[in-house]
Each structure stands twice: as C-alpha cells, then as structure tokens.
Amino acid sequence: MTTAVAIPAVKSSRKVVSRAAERYLSRKQGTAVPRYPSIYIFVNPTSGGNKAAELMKLGMEKMSFQETGLEADVSIFDIREGASGEKPAFMQLRELLDSPQGPVLGDYLRVVVAGGDGTVMWVLQELILHGINTDRVCIGIIPFGTGNDFSRATGWGASAPSDFPGSRLTGFRTWLKRWLSADVKKFDIWKVGVKLQDDGGVIYQLKNGEKVPLTEVDSE
C-alpha cells in the first residue's frame, strides 16, 4: 500500500494544468471541478505539549483563501472527534473523493497533519479504516510533535515555526502556499507486528545513541 507525501519544492517539477483546462476536460468527462483545491487539516491538540491546539483556537472549521499565489478551501478538524472508523471528518473526505467535485486529472486531495509522528500514523490508519484510497491522498505535515522524525525526513523541519499561525494568519498563509506548490513523492505504508514474550517485555529504541525503553510520549 502506498500514499503520496508533499515534499517542500525548491523548484516545482510538477506538471501544472490550468483550471480552465481542467474545466474543459471535465465537461468532456461529464464531471465538475471544484473552484479551488481542498486542504483538510487534521489536528491533534495534545501534540507538542498542546501547541497544536492553537489551530483549534482559530474557531473556524472552514476557510477560503482567494489571493495571488493562494487559492484554496481549507477545513480544520480535531482528529479526536468521533469513534475510530466512524469519524465525521474522514467520512466527509471520503464523500468528496467519491464525488464529481473531488480531485481530477491525477491530482491529489491534500491532507495536512498537525501533530507528530504518531499523529501521522493515526491519520493514515483512519484513512484506511474509512475505506479511503491512500493513492489519491497527499500528506503534508505541520511538525507539532516531540520527535517529528517523519517531518524531518520529508523536509518540513523539526518543529512548527514560531510565527504559526501568525498575526492575521500570515504564517498559516505561508505554509498553505508551500503545501500547494510542494513536489509529490510516493511512500510505502508498512504494517509491523510485534509479539512479546508471555511474561511481558519491553520495546527499546535508540535515543541520543543510547538504548532506552519506548514510551507513549515517544509515539506522540
């Protein structure tokens, strides 16, 4: 199984298709094209010592940006809402992908994770549980977690910027532009099973060159 991941672009190598061309082709295919790309942001408010909660304090579930270099409809959700496999936000995302208003011409629906490595895996797990084709989703990251190893590896940095979301959402706008212009790379999704001995056991990790037990905090 694979998914796409947004990688910050130095010079974008993606083929850009104009919205007019999309509308022309969509008419021939009998489908509709959304006016602007849709970005779904899933927030884990407890990540990074509750730093990610700043996004939920905006008090806006949906925003539309219409300015030079930034045209997008942005939806923000608390990933904790709803039971696993029955989360309203993921159901909405699935409906959009299955509808004529979903992404066309091989484009991706953009999903941004506001959290750490554990939250990235949480989002991927919920995508799978909700029957969403991960090949049609591109994952971006706001590194609000503790380790943020995946964010480091994909070029989004070790932590969220200090000016995020920023006065009048200036920092937020900057990151939206980066997500929209990012290159897209395919990543494999692996499932690893761990079986402990009958009398229990400990999973270890290497941290700062030392072997230490893995804790729930580390998997945030």
PDB file of C-alpha atoms in Angstrom, residues 24-103:
ATOM      1  CA  TYR A  24     -12.712  21.929 -20.366  1.00  0.00           C
ATOM      2  CA  LEU A  25     -11.672  18.328 -19.815  1.00  0.00           C
ATOM      3  CA  SER A  26     -14.185  17.876 -17.008  1.00  0.00           C
ATOM      4  CA  ARG A  27     -17.011  18.967 -19.295  1.00  0.00           C
ATOM      5  CA  LYS A  28     -15.940  16.320 -21.798  1.00  0.00           C
ATOM      6  CA  GLN A  29     -15.830  13.752 -18.997  1.00  0.00           C
ATOM      7  CA  GLY A  30     -19.136  14.909 -17.535  1.00  0.00           C
ATOM      8  CA  THR A  31     -17.632  15.839 -14.161  1.00  0.00           C
ATOM      9  CA  ALA A  32     -17.409  19.063 -12.194  1.00  0.00           C
ATOM     10  CA  VAL A  33     -14.229  20.712 -10.938  1.00  0.00           C
ATOM     11  CA  PRO A  34     -14.092  22.495  -7.586  1.00  0.00           C
ATOM     12  CA  ARG A  35     -13.298  26.171  -7.802  1.00  0.00           C
ATOM     13  CA  TYR A  36     -10.273  25.823  -5.550  1.00  0.00           C
ATOM     14  CA  PRO A  37      -8.182  22.921  -4.224  1.00  0.00           C
ATOM     15  CA  SER A  38      -9.384  21.451  -0.937  1.00  0.00           C
ATOM     16  CA  ILE A  39      -6.996  21.068   2.005  1.00  0.00           C
ATOM     17  CA  TYR A  40      -8.032  19.024   5.046  1.00  0.00           C
ATOM     18  CA  ILE A  41      -6.056  19.702   8.228  1.00  0.00           C
ATOM     19  CA  PHE A  42      -6.298  17.104  10.996  1.00  0.00           C
ATOM     20  CA  VAL A  43      -5.139  18.468  14.341  1.00  0.00           C
ATOM     21  CA  ASN A  44      -4.029  16.532  17.393  1.00  0.00           C
ATOM     22  CA  PRO A  45      -4.417  19.301  20.016  1.00  0.00           C
ATOM     23  CA  THR A  46      -2.312  17.422  22.574  1.00  0.00           C
ATOM     24  CA  SER A  47       0.775  17.204  20.339  1.00  0.00           C
ATOM     25  CA  GLY A  48       3.913  19.072  21.324  1.00  0.00           C
ATOM     26  CA  GLY A  49       2.710  19.966  24.793  1.00  0.00           C
ATOM     27  CA  ASN A  50      -0.665  21.161  23.460  1.00  0.00           C
ATOM     28  CA  LYS A  51       0.970  23.545  20.963  1.00  0.00           C
ATOM     29  CA  ALA A  52      -1.135  22.206  18.097  1.00  0.00           C
ATOM     30  CA  ALA A  53      -4.250  23.366  19.953  1.00  0.00           C
ATOM     31  CA  GLU A  54      -3.524  26.880  18.638  1.00  0.00           C
ATOM     32  CA  LEU A  55      -5.082  25.836  15.342  1.00  0.00           C
ATOM     33  CA  MET A  56      -8.320  24.838  17.043  1.00  0.00           C
ATOM     34  CA  LYS A  57      -8.426  28.224  18.776  1.00  0.00           C
ATOM     35  CA  LEU A  58      -8.946  29.894  15.404  1.00  0.00           C
ATOM     36  CA  GLY A  59     -12.595  28.988  15.855  1.00  0.00           C
ATOM     37  CA  MET A  60     -13.108  28.379  12.143  1.00  0.00           C
ATOM     38  CA  GLU A  61     -13.786  24.925  10.746  1.00  0.00           C
ATOM     39  CA  LYS A  62     -13.595  26.097   7.142  1.00  0.00           C
ATOM     40  CA  MET A  63     -11.809  28.995   5.437  1.00  0.00           C
ATOM     41  CA  SER A  64     -11.450  30.082   1.820  1.00  0.00           C
ATOM     42  CA  PHE A  65      -8.363  31.893   0.572  1.00  0.00           C
ATOM     43  CA  GLN A  66      -8.527  33.829  -2.686  1.00  0.00           C
ATOM     44  CA  GLU A  67      -5.367  35.814  -3.252  1.00  0.00           C
ATOM     45  CA  THR A  68      -2.329  35.832  -5.523  1.00  0.00           C
ATOM     46  CA  GLY A  69      -0.487  32.545  -5.189  1.00  0.00           C
ATOM     47  CA  LEU A  70      -3.032  31.135  -2.768  1.00  0.00           C
ATOM     48  CA  GLU A  71      -6.412  29.813  -3.822  1.00  0.00           C
ATOM     49  CA  ALA A  72      -7.708  27.067  -1.578  1.00  0.00           C
ATOM     50  CA  ASP A  73     -10.584  25.906   0.593  1.00  0.00           C
ATOM     51  CA  VAL A  74      -9.222  24.835   3.982  1.00  0.00           C
ATOM     52  CA  SER A  75     -11.050  22.662   6.525  1.00  0.00           C
ATOM     53  CA  ILE A  76      -9.696  22.136  10.065  1.00  0.00           C
ATOM     54  CA  PHE A  77     -10.725  19.162  12.219  1.00  0.00           C
ATOM     55  CA  ASP A  78      -9.872  17.743  15.630  1.00  0.00           C
ATOM     56  CA  ILE A  79      -8.754  14.187  14.855  1.00  0.00           C
ATOM     57  CA  ARG A  80     -10.057  13.006  18.240  1.00  0.00           C
ATOM     58  CA  GLU A  81     -13.689  13.668  17.298  1.00  0.00           C
ATOM     59  CA  GLY A  82     -15.711  10.542  16.562  1.00  0.00           C
ATOM     60  CA  ALA A  83     -15.054   6.855  17.046  1.00  0.00           C
ATOM     61  CA  SER A  84     -12.260   5.183  15.114  1.00  0.00           C
ATOM     62  CA  GLY A  85     -13.545   4.212  11.675  1.00  0.00           C
ATOM     63  CA  GLU A  86     -16.597   6.453  12.120  1.00  0.00           C
ATOM     64  CA  LYS A  87     -15.108   9.939  12.243  1.00  0.00           C
ATOM     65  CA  PRO A  88     -17.317  12.556  10.524  1.00  0.00           C
ATOM     66  CA  ALA A  89     -14.364  14.452   9.025  1.00  0.00           C
ATOM     67  CA  PHE A  90     -12.967  11.343   7.333  1.00  0.00           C
ATOM     68  CA  MET A  91     -16.435  10.399   6.094  1.00  0.00           C
ATOM     69  CA  GLN A  92     -16.685  13.861   4.544  1.00  0.00           C
ATOM     70  CA  LEU A  93     -13.283  13.408   2.939  1.00  0.00           C
ATOM     71  CA  ARG A  94     -14.336  10.040   1.503  1.00  0.00           C
ATOM     72  CA  GLU A  95     -17.534  11.521   0.090  1.00  0.00           C
ATOM     73  CA  LEU A  96     -15.550  14.296  -1.595  1.00  0.00           C
ATOM     74  CA  LEU A  97     -13.173  11.798  -3.199  1.00  0.00           C
ATOM     75  CA  ASP A  98     -16.121   9.769  -4.486  1.00  0.00           C
ATOM     76  CA  SER A  99     -17.969  12.809  -5.843  1.00  0.00           C
ATOM     77  CA  PRO A 100     -17.541  14.724  -9.126  1.00  0.00           C
ATOM     78  CA  GLN A 101     -16.222  17.625  -7.025  1.00  0.00           C
ATOM     79  CA  GLY A 102     -13.187  15.581  -5.978  1.00  0.00           C
ATOM     80  CA  PRO A 103      -9.681  15.996  -7.428  1.00  0.00           C
TER      81      PRO A 103
END
